[in-house]
JSON list of C-alpha atoms in Angstrom, two decimals:
[
{"chain": "A", "resi": 1, "resn": "UNK", "atom": "CA", "xyz": [107.75, 88.95, 80.24]},
{"chain": "A", "resi": 2, "resn": "UNK", "atom": "CA", "xyz": [108.10, 88.71, 76.51]},
{"chain": "A", "resi": 3, "resn": "UNK", "atom": "CA", "xyz": [111.48, 86.99, 76.08]},
{"chain": "A", "resi": 4, "resn": "UNK", "atom": "CA", "xyz": [111.92, 87.75, 72.39]},
{"chain": "A", "resi": 5, "resn": "UNK", "atom": "CA", "xyz": [115.42, 89.08, 71.81]},
{"chain": "A", "resi": 6, "resn": "UNK", "atom": "CA", "xyz": [116.27, 89.02, 75.50]},
{"chain": "A", "resi": 7, "resn": "UNK", "atom": "CA", "xyz": [119.06, 87.20, 77.31]},
{"chain": "A", "resi": 8, "resn": "UNK", "atom": "CA", "xyz": [118.42, 84.05, 79.33]},
{"chain": "A", "resi": 9, "resn": "UNK", "atom": "CA", "xyz": [120.72, 81.74, 81.28]},
{"chain": "A", "resi": 10, "resn": "UNK", "atom": "CA", "xyz": [119.93, 78.08, 82.02]},
{"chain": "A", "resi": 11, "resn": "UNK", "atom": "CA", "xyz": [122.14, 76.08, 84.37]},
{"chain": "A", "resi": 12, "resn": "UNK", "atom": "CA", "xyz": [122.32, 72.34, 83.89]},
{"chain": "A", "resi": 13, "resn": "UNK", "atom": "CA", "xyz": [121.19, 73.14, 80.36]},
{"chain": "A", "resi": 14, "resn": "UNK", "atom": "CA", "xyz": [123.04, 70.29, 78.73]},
{"chain": "A", "resi": 15, "resn": "UNK", "atom": "CA", "xyz": [120.43, 67.65, 79.56]},
{"chain": "A", "resi": 16, "resn": "UNK", "atom": "CA", "xyz": [117.12, 66.85, 81.21]},
{"chain": "A", "resi": 17, "resn": "UNK", "atom": "CA", "xyz": [115.06, 69.69, 82.64]},
{"chain": "A", "resi": 18, "resn": "UNK", "atom": "CA", "xyz": [117.65, 72.31, 81.78]},
{"chain": "A", "resi": 19, "resn": "UNK", "atom": "CA", "xyz": [117.84, 71.32, 78.13]},
{"chain": "A", "resi": 20, "resn": "UNK", "atom": "CA", "xyz": [114.05, 71.36, 77.86]},
{"chain": "A", "resi": 21, "resn": "UNK", "atom": "CA", "xyz": [113.90, 74.84, 79.42]},
{"chain": "A", "resi": 22, "resn": "UNK", "atom": "CA", "xyz": [116.66, 76.10, 77.12]},
{"chain": "A", "resi": 23, "resn": "UNK", "atom": "CA", "xyz": [114.79, 74.81, 74.05]},
{"chain": "A", "resi": 24, "resn": "UNK", "atom": "CA", "xyz": [111.53, 76.40, 75.19]},
{"chain": "A", "resi": 25, "resn": "UNK", "atom": "CA", "xyz": [113.14, 79.77, 75.84]},
{"chain": "A", "resi": 26, "resn": "UNK", "atom": "CA", "xyz": [114.94, 79.73, 72.50]},
{"chain": "A", "resi": 27, "resn": "UNK", "atom": "CA", "xyz": [111.72, 78.68, 70.77]},
{"chain": "A", "resi": 28, "resn": "UNK", "atom": "CA", "xyz": [110.05, 81.78, 72.23]},
{"chain": "A", "resi": 29, "resn": "UNK", "atom": "CA", "xyz": [112.82, 83.99, 70.83]},
{"chain": "A", "resi": 30, "resn": "UNK", "atom": "CA", "xyz": [115.17, 84.34, 73.80]},
{"chain": "A", "resi": 31, "resn": "UNK", "atom": "CA", "xyz": [118.94, 84.43, 73.38]},
{"chain": "A", "resi": 32, "resn": "UNK", "atom": "CA", "xyz": [119.95, 81.53, 75.59]},
{"chain": "A", "resi": 33, "resn": "UNK", "atom": "CA", "xyz": [123.23, 80.81, 77.35]},
{"chain": "A", "resi": 34, "resn": "UNK", "atom": "CA", "xyz": [123.50, 77.13, 78.29]},
{"chain": "A", "resi": 35, "resn": "UNK", "atom": "CA", "xyz": [125.68, 76.40, 81.33]},
{"chain": "A", "resi": 36, "resn": "UNK", "atom": "CA", "xyz": [126.78, 72.87, 82.22]},
{"chain": "A", "resi": 37, "resn": "UNK", "atom": "CA", "xyz": [129.79, 71.08, 83.69]},
{"chain": "A", "resi": 38, "resn": "UNK", "atom": "CA", "xyz": [129.74, 68.83, 80.62]},
{"chain": "A", "resi": 39, "resn": "UNK", "atom": "CA", "xyz": [131.31, 70.74, 77.73]},
{"chain": "A", "resi": 40, "resn": "UNK", "atom": "CA", "xyz": [129.96, 68.42, 75.05]},
{"chain": "A", "resi": 41, "resn": "UNK", "atom": "CA", "xyz": [126.33, 68.51, 76.10]},
{"chain": "A", "resi": 42, "resn": "UNK", "atom": "CA", "xyz": [126.40, 72.27, 76.69]},
{"chain": "A", "resi": 43, "resn": "UNK", "atom": "CA", "xyz": [127.83, 72.80, 73.21]},
{"chain": "A", "resi": 44, "resn": "UNK", "atom": "CA", "xyz": [125.36, 70.38, 71.62]},
{"chain": "A", "resi": 45, "resn": "UNK", "atom": "CA", "xyz": [122.25, 72.02, 73.10]},
{"chain": "A", "resi": 46, "resn": "UNK", "atom": "CA", "xyz": [123.60, 75.50, 72.38]},
{"chain": "A", "resi": 47, "resn": "UNK", "atom": "CA", "xyz": [124.25, 74.57, 68.75]},
{"chain": "A", "resi": 48, "resn": "UNK", "atom": "CA", "xyz": [120.77, 73.08, 68.42]},
{"chain": "A", "resi": 49, "resn": "UNK", "atom": "CA", "xyz": [119.04, 76.24, 69.69]},
{"chain": "A", "resi": 50, "resn": "UNK", "atom": "CA", "xyz": [121.44, 78.82, 68.28]},
{"chain": "A", "resi": 51, "resn": "UNK", "atom": "CA", "xyz": [122.65, 79.86, 71.72]},
{"chain": "A", "resi": 52, "resn": "UNK", "atom": "CA", "xyz": [125.88, 80.09, 73.66]},
{"chain": "A", "resi": 53, "resn": "UNK", "atom": "CA", "xyz": [127.26, 77.04, 75.46]},
{"chain": "A", "resi": 54, "resn": "UNK", "atom": "CA", "xyz": [129.66, 77.46, 78.37]},
{"chain": "A", "resi": 55, "resn": "UNK", "atom": "CA", "xyz": [131.33, 75.10, 80.82]},
{"chain": "A", "resi": 56, "resn": "UNK", "atom": "CA", "xyz": [130.54, 76.19, 84.37]},
{"chain": "A", "resi": 57, "resn": "UNK", "atom": "CA", "xyz": [130.77, 74.77, 87.86]},
{"chain": "A", "resi": 58, "resn": "UNK", "atom": "CA", "xyz": [127.77, 76.59, 89.30]},
{"chain": "A", "resi": 59, "resn": "UNK", "atom": "CA", "xyz": [129.21, 76.51, 92.83]},
{"chain": "A", "resi": 60, "resn": "UNK", "atom": "CA", "xyz": [132.39, 78.26, 91.73]},
{"chain": "A", "resi": 61, "resn": "UNK", "atom": "CA", "xyz": [132.32, 82.04, 92.13]},
{"chain": "A", "resi": 62, "resn": "UNK", "atom": "CA", "xyz": [134.98, 82.44, 89.45]},
{"chain": "A", "resi": 63, "resn": "UNK", "atom": "CA", "xyz": [133.24, 80.16, 86.92]},
{"chain": "A", "resi": 64, "resn": "UNK", "atom": "CA", "xyz": [129.84, 81.72, 87.44]},
{"chain": "A", "resi": 65, "resn": "UNK", "atom": "CA", "xyz": [131.09, 85.31, 87.32]},
{"chain": "A", "resi": 66, "resn": "UNK", "atom": "CA", "xyz": [132.89, 84.60, 84.06]},
{"chain": "A", "resi": 67, "resn": "UNK", "atom": "CA", "xyz": [129.85, 82.86, 82.58]},
{"chain": "A", "resi": 68, "resn": "UNK", "atom": "CA", "xyz": [127.42, 85.64, 83.42]},
{"chain": "A", "resi": 69, "resn": "UNK", "atom": "CA", "xyz": [129.85, 88.21, 82.02]},
{"chain": "A", "resi": 70, "resn": "UNK", "atom": "CA", "xyz": [130.22, 86.24, 78.77]},
{"chain": "A", "resi": 71, "resn": "UNK", "atom": "CA", "xyz": [126.46, 85.83, 78.48]},
{"chain": "A", "resi": 72, "resn": "UNK", "atom": "CA", "xyz": [126.00, 89.57, 78.98]},
{"chain": "A", "resi": 73, "resn": "UNK", "atom": "CA", "xyz": [128.59, 90.36, 76.33]},
{"chain": "A", "resi": 74, "resn": "UNK", "atom": "CA", "xyz": [126.94, 88.02, 73.84]},
{"chain": "A", "resi": 75, "resn": "UNK", "atom": "CA", "xyz": [123.26, 88.57, 74.59]},
{"chain": "A", "resi": 76, "resn": "UNK", "atom": "CA", "xyz": [122.92, 91.72, 76.68]},
{"chain": "A", "resi": 77, "resn": "UNK", "atom": "CA", "xyz": [121.66, 91.73, 80.27]},
{"chain": "A", "resi": 78, "resn": "UNK", "atom": "CA", "xyz": [120.21, 88.54, 81.68]},
{"chain": "A", "resi": 79, "resn": "UNK", "atom": "CA", "xyz": [116.43, 88.76, 81.88]},
{"chain": "A", "resi": 80, "resn": "UNK", "atom": "CA", "xyz": [115.67, 85.14, 82.77]},
{"chain": "A", "resi": 81, "resn": "UNK", "atom": "CA", "xyz": [117.63, 82.70, 84.92]},
{"chain": "A", "resi": 82, "resn": "UNK", "atom": "CA", "xyz": [116.53, 79.07, 85.18]},
{"chain": "A", "resi": 83, "resn": "UNK", "atom": "CA", "xyz": [118.48, 77.08, 87.79]},
{"chain": "A", "resi": 84, "resn": "UNK", "atom": "CA", "xyz": [118.42, 73.37, 86.87]},
{"chain": "A", "resi": 85, "resn": "UNK", "atom": "CA", "xyz": [121.95, 72.22, 87.70]},
{"chain": "A", "resi": 86, "resn": "UNK", "atom": "CA", "xyz": [121.90, 69.54, 90.37]},
{"chain": "A", "resi": 87, "resn": "UNK", "atom": "CA", "xyz": [123.02, 66.14, 91.54]},
{"chain": "A", "resi": 88, "resn": "UNK", "atom": "CA", "xyz": [121.09, 63.46, 93.41]},
{"chain": "A", "resi": 89, "resn": "UNK", "atom": "CA", "xyz": [123.31, 60.73, 94.85]},
{"chain": "A", "resi": 90, "resn": "UNK", "atom": "CA", "xyz": [121.52, 58.43, 97.28]},
{"chain": "A", "resi": 91, "resn": "UNK", "atom": "CA", "xyz": [123.23, 57.47, 100.53]},
{"chain": "A", "resi": 92, "resn": "UNK", "atom": "CA", "xyz": [122.00, 56.59, 104.01]},
{"chain": "A", "resi": 93, "resn": "UNK", "atom": "CA", "xyz": [123.23, 58.69, 106.92]},
{"chain": "A", "resi": 94, "resn": "UNK", "atom": "CA", "xyz": [124.34, 55.50, 108.68]},
{"chain": "A", "resi": 95, "resn": "UNK", "atom": "CA", "xyz": [124.64, 52.59, 106.30]},
{"chain": "A", "resi": 96, "resn": "UNK", "atom": "CA", "xyz": [126.10, 49.09, 106.32]},
{"chain": "A", "resi": 97, "resn": "UNK", "atom": "CA", "xyz": [129.55, 50.48, 105.61]},
{"chain": "A", "resi": 98, "resn": "UNK", "atom": "CA", "xyz": [129.39, 53.15, 108.30]},
{"chain": "A", "resi": 99, "resn": "UNK", "atom": "CA", "xyz": [128.38, 56.80, 108.43]},
{"chain": "A", "resi": 100, "resn": "UNK", "atom": "CA", "xyz": [127.93, 58.96, 105.39]},
{"chain": "A", "resi": 101, "resn": "UNK", "atom": "CA", "xyz": [131.07, 60.94, 104.66]},
{"chain": "A", "resi": 102, "resn": "UNK", "atom": "CA", "xyz": [130.62, 64.60, 105.46]},
{"chain": "A", "resi": 103, "resn": "UNK", "atom": "CA", "xyz": [132.20, 65.45, 102.11]},
{"chain": "A", "resi": 104, "resn": "UNK", "atom": "CA", "xyz": [129.35, 63.61, 100.34]},
{"chain": "A", "resi": 105, "resn": "UNK", "atom": "CA", "xyz": [126.76, 65.76, 102.10]},
{"chain": "A", "resi": 106, "resn": "UNK", "atom": "CA", "xyz": [128.75, 68.92, 101.43]},
{"chain": "A", "resi": 107, "resn": "UNK", "atom": "CA", "xyz": [129.03, 68.14, 97.72]},
{"chain": "A", "resi": 108, "resn": "UNK", "atom": "CA", "xyz": [125.26, 67.92, 97.25]},
{"chain": "A", "resi": 109, "resn": "UNK", "atom": "CA", "xyz": [124.69, 71.17, 99.18]},
{"chain": "A", "resi": 110, "resn": "UNK", "atom": "CA", "xyz": [127.48, 72.80, 97.19]},
{"chain": "A", "resi": 111, "resn": "UNK", "atom": "CA", "xyz": [126.07, 71.99, 93.77]},
{"chain": "A", "resi": 112, "resn": "UNK", "atom": "CA", "xyz": [122.33, 72.16, 94.40]},
{"chain": "A", "resi": 113, "resn": "UNK", "atom": "CA", "xyz": [121.96, 74.95, 96.95]},
{"chain": "A", "resi": 114, "resn": "UNK", "atom": "CA", "xyz": [125.11, 77.04, 96.79]},
{"chain": "A", "resi": 115, "resn": "UNK", "atom": "CA", "xyz": [125.12, 76.71, 93.02]},
{"chain": "A", "resi": 116, "resn": "UNK", "atom": "CA", "xyz": [121.55, 78.01, 92.79]},
{"chain": "A", "resi": 117, "resn": "UNK", "atom": "CA", "xyz": [122.35, 80.92, 95.11]},
{"chain": "A", "resi": 118, "resn": "UNK", "atom": "CA", "xyz": [125.54, 81.72, 93.22]},
{"chain": "A", "resi": 119, "resn": "UNK", "atom": "CA", "xyz": [123.75, 82.19, 89.91]},
{"chain": "A", "resi": 120, "resn": "UNK", "atom": "CA", "xyz": [120.81, 83.91, 91.60]},
{"chain": "A", "resi": 121, "resn": "UNK", "atom": "CA", "xyz": [123.05, 86.62, 93.08]},
{"chain": "A", "resi": 122, "resn": "UNK", "atom": "CA", "xyz": [124.97, 87.20, 89.85]},
{"chain": "A", "resi": 123, "resn": "UNK", "atom": "CA", "xyz": [122.00, 87.13, 87.50]},
{"chain": "A", "resi": 124, "resn": "UNK", "atom": "CA", "xyz": [120.00, 89.42, 89.79]},
{"chain": "A", "resi": 125, "resn": "UNK", "atom": "CA", "xyz": [122.84, 91.93, 89.81]},
{"chain": "A", "resi": 126, "resn": "UNK", "atom": "CA", "xyz": [122.88, 91.84, 86.00]},
{"chain": "A", "resi": 127, "resn": "UNK", "atom": "CA", "xyz": [119.10, 92.22, 85.84]},
{"chain": "A", "resi": 128, "resn": "UNK", "atom": "CA", "xyz": [119.17, 95.15, 88.25]},
{"chain": "A", "resi": 129, "resn": "UNK", "atom": "CA", "xyz": [121.16, 97.24, 85.77]},
{"chain": "A", "resi": 130, "resn": "UNK", "atom": "CA", "xyz": [118.79, 96.56, 82.88]},
{"chain": "A", "resi": 131, "resn": "UNK", "atom": "CA", "xyz": [116.08, 98.86, 81.63]},
{"chain": "A", "resi": 132, "resn": "UNK", "atom": "CA", "xyz": [112.67, 98.36, 83.24]},
{"chain": "A", "resi": 133, "resn": "UNK", "atom": "CA", "xyz": [110.03, 96.71, 81.08]},
{"chain": "A", "resi": 134, "resn": "UNK", "atom": "CA", "xyz": [106.23, 96.60, 81.43]},
{"chain": "A", "resi": 135, "resn": "UNK", "atom": "CA", "xyz": [105.07, 96.95, 85.07]},
{"chain": "A", "resi": 136, "resn": "UNK", "atom": "CA", "xyz": [108.67, 97.84, 85.94]},
{"chain": "A", "resi": 137, "resn": "UNK", "atom": "CA", "xyz": [109.82, 94.26, 85.48]},
{"chain": "A", "resi": 138, "resn": "UNK", "atom": "CA", "xyz": [113.53, 93.66, 84.99]},
{"chain": "A", "resi": 139, "resn": "UNK", "atom": "CA", "xyz": [113.95, 89.92, 85.30]},
{"chain": "A", "resi": 140, "resn": "UNK", "atom": "CA", "xyz": [112.73, 86.51, 86.44]},
{"chain": "A", "resi": 141, "resn": "UNK", "atom": "CA", "xyz": [114.53, 83.76, 88.36]},
{"chain": "A", "resi": 142, "resn": "UNK", "atom": "CA", "xyz": [113.12, 80.22, 88.38]},
{"chain": "A", "resi": 143, "resn": "UNK", "atom": "CA", "xyz": [114.95, 77.69, 90.55]},
{"chain": "A", "resi": 144, "resn": "UNK", "atom": "CA", "xyz": [114.35, 73.96, 90.68]},
{"chain": "A", "resi": 145, "resn": "UNK", "atom": "CA", "xyz": [113.55, 72.31, 93.99]},
{"chain": "A", "resi": 146, "resn": "UNK", "atom": "CA", "xyz": [111.85, 68.91, 94.39]},
{"chain": "A", "resi": 147, "resn": "UNK", "atom": "CA", "xyz": [109.00, 67.23, 96.22]},
{"chain": "A", "resi": 148, "resn": "UNK", "atom": "CA", "xyz": [111.85, 65.67, 98.22]},
{"chain": "A", "resi": 149, "resn": "UNK", "atom": "CA", "xyz": [112.21, 69.04, 99.95]},
{"chain": "A", "resi": 150, "resn": "UNK", "atom": "CA", "xyz": [109.21, 68.08, 102.08]},
{"chain": "A", "resi": 151, "resn": "UNK", "atom": "CA", "xyz": [108.85, 64.34, 101.39]},
{"chain": "A", "resi": 152, "resn": "UNK", "atom": "CA", "xyz": [112.40, 63.07, 101.23]},
{"chain": "A", "resi": 153, "resn": "UNK", "atom": "CA", "xyz": [113.00, 59.33, 101.10]},
{"chain": "A", "resi": 154, "resn": "UNK", "atom": "CA", "xyz": [115.54, 57.23, 102.98]},
{"chain": "A", "resi": 155, "resn": "UNK", "atom": "CA", "xyz": [118.93, 57.98, 101.45]},
{"chain": "A", "resi": 156, "resn": "UNK", "atom": "CA", "xyz": [117.93, 61.50, 100.41]},
{"chain": "A", "resi": 157, "resn": "UNK", "atom": "CA", "xyz": [119.02, 63.48, 103.48]},
{"chain": "A", "resi": 158, "resn": "UNK", "atom": "CA", "xyz": [121.52, 65.59, 101.54]},
{"chain": "A", "resi": 159, "resn": "UNK", "atom": "CA", "xyz": [119.33, 65.98, 98.46]},
{"chain": "A", "resi": 160, "resn": "UNK", "atom": "CA", "xyz": [116.22, 66.85, 100.47]},
{"chain": "A", "resi": 161, "resn": "UNK", "atom": "CA", "xyz": [118.15, 69.38, 102.56]},
{"chain": "A", "resi": 162, "resn": "UNK", "atom": "CA", "xyz": [119.55, 71.06, 99.45]},
{"chain": "A", "resi": 163, "resn": "UNK", "atom": "CA", "xyz": [116.14, 71.30, 97.80]},
{"chain": "A", "resi": 164, "resn": "UNK", "atom": "CA", "xyz": [114.49, 72.57, 100.99]},
{"chain": "A", "resi": 165, "resn": "UNK", "atom": "CA", "xyz": [117.17, 75.27, 101.10]},
{"chain": "A", "resi": 166, "resn": "UNK", "atom": "CA", "xyz": [116.22, 76.42, 97.61]},
{"chain": "A", "resi": 167, "resn": "UNK", "atom": "CA", "xyz": [112.65, 76.91, 98.77]},
{"chain": "A", "resi": 168, "resn": "UNK", "atom": "CA", "xyz": [113.83, 78.64, 101.94]},
{"chain": "A", "resi": 169, "resn": "UNK", "atom": "CA", "xyz": [115.85, 81.30, 100.16]},
{"chain": "A", "resi": 170, "resn": "UNK", "atom": "CA", "xyz": [113.14, 82.05, 97.58]},
{"chain": "A", "resi": 171, "resn": "UNK", "atom": "CA", "xyz": [110.85, 84.34, 99.58]},
{"chain": "A", "resi": 172, "resn": "UNK", "atom": "CA", "xyz": [113.61, 86.48, 101.13]},
{"chain": "A", "resi": 173, "resn": "UNK", "atom": "CA", "xyz": [115.05, 86.92, 97.63]},
{"chain": "A", "resi": 174, "resn": "UNK", "atom": "CA", "xyz": [111.64, 87.76, 96.12]},
{"chain": "A", "resi": 175, "resn": "UNK", "atom": "CA", "xyz": [111.02, 90.34, 98.84]},
{"chain": "A", "resi": 176, "resn": "UNK", "atom": "CA", "xyz": [114.46, 91.89, 98.44]},
{"chain": "A", "resi": 177, "resn": "UNK", "atom": "CA", "xyz": [114.26, 92.14, 94.66]},
{"chain": "A", "resi": 178, "resn": "UNK", "atom": "CA", "xyz": [110.62, 93.25, 94.43]},
{"chain": "A", "resi": 179, "resn": "UNK", "atom": "CA", "xyz": [111.58, 96.91, 94.60]},
{"chain": "A", "resi": 180, "resn": "UNK", "atom": "CA", "xyz": [113.66, 96.59, 91.43]},
{"chain": "A", "resi": 181, "resn": "UNK", "atom": "CA", "xyz": [111.20, 94.44, 89.50]},
{"chain": "A", "resi": 182, "resn": "UNK", "atom": "CA", "xyz": [112.83, 91.01, 89.71]},
{"chain": "A", "resi": 183, "resn": "UNK", "atom": "CA", "xyz": [110.58, 88.02, 90.41]},
{"chain": "A", "resi": 184, "resn": "UNK", "atom": "CA", "xyz": [111.80, 84.82, 92.11]},
{"chain": "A", "resi": 185, "resn": "UNK", "atom": "CA", "xyz": [109.92, 81.54, 91.77]},
{"chain": "A", "resi": 186, "resn": "UNK", "atom": "CA", "xyz": [110.56, 77.86, 92.45]},
{"chain": "A", "resi": 187, "resn": "UNK", "atom": "CA", "xyz": [109.28, 74.71, 90.75]},
{"chain": "A", "resi": 188, "resn": "UNK", "atom": "CA", "xyz": [109.19, 71.48, 92.78]},
{"chain": "A", "resi": 189, "resn": "UNK", "atom": "CA", "xyz": [109.02, 68.56, 90.33]},
{"chain": "A", "resi": 190, "resn": "UNK", "atom": "CA", "xyz": [108.01, 65.06, 91.29]},
{"chain": "A", "resi": 191, "resn": "UNK", "atom": "CA", "xyz": [109.01, 62.10, 89.13]},
{"chain": "A", "resi": 192, "resn": "UNK", "atom": "CA", "xyz": [110.13, 63.49, 85.78]},
{"chain": "A", "resi": 193, "resn": "UNK", "atom": "CA", "xyz": [111.42, 61.31, 82.94]},
{"chain": "A", "resi": 194, "resn": "UNK", "atom": "CA", "xyz": [115.00, 62.58, 82.89]},
{"chain": "A", "resi": 195, "resn": "UNK", "atom": "CA", "xyz": [118.07, 60.38, 82.29]},
{"chain": "A", "resi": 196, "resn": "UNK", "atom": "CA", "xyz": [118.37, 59.91, 86.06]},
{"chain": "A", "resi": 197, "resn": "UNK", "atom": "CA", "xyz": [115.11, 57.93, 86.11]},
{"chain": "A", "resi": 198, "resn": "UNK", "atom": "CA", "xyz": [115.10, 56.52, 82.60]},
{"chain": "A", "resi": 199, "resn": "UNK", "atom": "CA", "xyz": [118.42, 54.77, 83.16]},
{"chain": "A", "resi": 200, "resn": "UNK", "atom": "CA", "xyz": [116.94, 52.76, 86.01]},
{"chain": "A", "resi": 201, "resn": "UNK", "atom": "CA", "xyz": [115.77, 49.16, 85.41]},
{"chain": "A", "resi": 202, "resn": "UNK", "atom": "CA", "xyz": [112.33, 49.04, 83.75]},
{"chain": "A", "resi": 203, "resn": "UNK", "atom": "CA", "xyz": [110.83, 47.28, 86.76]},
{"chain": "A", "resi": 204, "resn": "UNK", "atom": "CA", "xyz": [111.92, 50.15, 89.00]},
{"chain": "A", "resi": 205, "resn": "UNK", "atom": "CA", "xyz": [110.58, 52.71, 86.53]},
{"chain": "A", "resi": 206, "resn": "UNK", "atom": "CA", "xyz": [107.21, 50.98, 86.37]},
{"chain": "A", "resi": 207, "resn": "UNK", "atom": "CA", "xyz": [106.98, 50.85, 90.16]},
{"chain": "A", "resi": 208, "resn": "UNK", "atom": "CA", "xyz": [107.78, 54.54, 90.53]},
{"chain": "A", "resi": 209, "resn": "UNK", "atom": "CA", "xyz": [105.46, 55.67, 87.75]},
{"chain": "A", "resi": 210, "resn": "UNK", "atom": "CA", "xyz": [102.68, 53.60, 89.29]},
{"chain": "A", "resi": 211, "resn": "UNK", "atom": "CA", "xyz": [102.81, 55.82, 92.39]},
{"chain": "A", "resi": 212, "resn": "UNK", "atom": "CA", "xyz": [101.73, 58.93, 90.45]},
{"chain": "A", "resi": 213, "resn": "UNK", "atom": "CA", "xyz": [97.93, 59.34, 90.89]},
{"chain": "A", "resi": 214, "resn": "UNK", "atom": "CA", "xyz": [97.31, 61.14, 87.59]},
{"chain": "A", "resi": 215, "resn": "UNK", "atom": "CA", "xyz": [98.54, 61.12, 84.96]},
{"chain": "A", "resi": 216, "resn": "UNK", "atom": "CA", "xyz": [99.78, 57.59, 85.66]},
{"chain": "A", "resi": 217, "resn": "UNK", "atom": "CA", "xyz": [103.31, 58.17, 84.33]},
{"chain": "A", "resi": 218, "resn": "UNK", "atom": "CA", "xyz": [106.49, 60.15, 84.76]},
{"chain": "A", "resi": 219, "resn": "UNK", "atom": "CA", "xyz": [106.29, 63.82, 83.96]},
{"chain": "A", "resi": 220, "resn": "UNK", "atom": "CA", "xyz": [107.98, 65.03, 80.80]},
{"chain": "A", "resi": 221, "resn": "UNK", "atom": "CA", "xyz": [110.84, 67.55, 80.72]},
{"chain": "A", "resi": 222, "resn": "UNK", "atom": "CA", "xyz": [108.76, 69.50, 78.21]},
{"chain": "A", "resi": 223, "resn": "UNK", "atom": "CA", "xyz": [106.00, 69.86, 80.82]},
{"chain": "A", "resi": 224, "resn": "UNK", "atom": "CA", "xyz": [108.54, 71.36, 83.20]},
{"chain": "A", "resi": 225, "resn": "UNK", "atom": "CA", "xyz": [109.62, 73.74, 80.43]},
{"chain": "A", "resi": 226, "resn": "UNK", "atom": "CA", "xyz": [106.00, 74.71, 79.75]},
{"chain": "A", "resi": 227, "resn": "UNK", "atom": "CA", "xyz": [105.59, 75.66, 83.41]},
{"chain": "A", "resi": 228, "resn": "UNK", "atom": "CA", "xyz": [108.82, 77.67, 83.38]},
{"chain": "A", "resi": 229, "resn": "UNK", "atom": "CA", "xyz": [107.58, 79.59, 80.35]},
{"chain": "A", "resi": 230, "resn": "UNK", "atom": "CA", "xyz": [104.25, 80.33, 82.03]},
{"chain": "A", "resi": 231, "resn": "UNK", "atom": "CA", "xyz": [106.06, 81.62, 85.11]},
{"chain": "A", "resi": 232, "resn": "UNK", "atom": "CA", "xyz": [108.23, 83.84, 82.94]},
{"chain": "A", "resi": 233, "resn": "UNK", "atom": "CA", "xyz": [105.21, 85.23, 81.09]},
{"chain": "A", "resi": 234, "resn": "UNK", "atom": "CA", "xyz": [102.87, 85.71, 84.08]},
{"chain": "A", "resi": 235, "resn": "UNK", "atom": "CA", "xyz": [104.02, 88.70, 86.13]},
{"chain": "A", "resi": 236, "resn": "UNK", "atom": "CA", "xyz": [101.72, 87.93, 89.06]},
{"chain": "A", "resi": 237, "resn": "UNK", "atom": "CA", "xyz": [103.67, 84.78, 89.85]},
{"chain": "A", "resi": 238, "resn": "UNK", "atom": "CA", "xyz": [106.26, 85.71, 92.44]},
{"chain": "A", "resi": 239, "resn": "UNK", "atom": "CA", "xyz": [107.67, 84.35, 95.69]},
{"chain": "A", "resi": 240, "resn": "UNK", "atom": "CA", "xyz": [106.01, 80.95, 95.54]},
{"chain": "A", "resi": 241, "resn": "UNK", "atom": "CA", "xyz": [106.59, 77.23, 94.88]},
{"chain": "A", "resi": 242, "resn": "UNK", "atom": "CA", "xyz": [104.64, 75.29, 92.26]},
{"chain": "A", "resi": 243, "resn": "UNK", "atom": "CA", "xyz": [104.59, 71.50, 92.51]},
{"chain": "A", "resi": 244, "resn": "UNK", "atom": "CA", "xyz": [104.72, 69.59, 89.24]},
{"chain": "A", "resi": 245, "resn": "UNK", "atom": "CA", "xyz": [103.96, 66.07, 90.39]},
{"chain": "A", "resi": 246, "resn": "UNK", "atom": "CA", "xyz": [100.59, 64.67, 89.27]},
{"chain": "A", "resi": 247, "resn": "UNK", "atom": "CA", "xyz": [99.35, 64.76, 92.90]},
{"chain": "A", "resi": 248, "resn": "UNK", "atom": "CA", "xyz": [102.21, 62.52, 94.01]},
{"chain": "A", "resi": 249, "resn": "UNK", "atom": "CA", "xyz": [102.87, 62.47, 97.76]},
{"chain": "A", "resi": 250, "resn": "UNK", "atom": "CA", "xyz": [105.89, 60.34, 98.55]},
{"chain": "A", "resi": 251, "resn": "UNK", "atom": "CA", "xyz": [105.45, 58.00, 101.52]}
]
């Protein structure tokens, strides 16, 4: 898809992977709506790229419906959705202080999985009403999973489950939307240099980066954004997961 002049929505767009994707889409000419729970970062990225910044709890039906409607009013129908909003708290199922609170597990599933589905359903409905483009294409959805979906570490039960769920809903969605020209893809990043990792002690960062076979470093948010743009532009990419991990296989 050629995104020039077309509407795009990026969740978690105020920082990290989402901000990089928003910048890449805007750089290619898309009209980008940045969604984030942090009003300041959403506004800052939106101002930088000449887009629209909105506060949105992605797991809230009311918030998401309002955001998609505002994006449509400002930019026309959504043609690209990039789901990057997510949280990654680490907690053992049974730790020294007892069992993991069910509410903690629910919160991760709510934001990462339900939030991704929430925007998927609303953006797809918006795309469905748009005019068909080349090859009958109407839109593209790219959601963010993780290598933890299949190689989760101790303390990542909730996070791994949420990211596995994103992969699980991808193919049914791609099959359902194929008849109306909407593609659904997933990217599963490994260790990417986002604030989550870069705020860790340097010794921890060096240890983690040393586990990546090649290149021997953290991935860059811009490399994630480059992959998102290729997915958007390549119409044969549909219903699949692409790992972005430098051949990393977590033990």
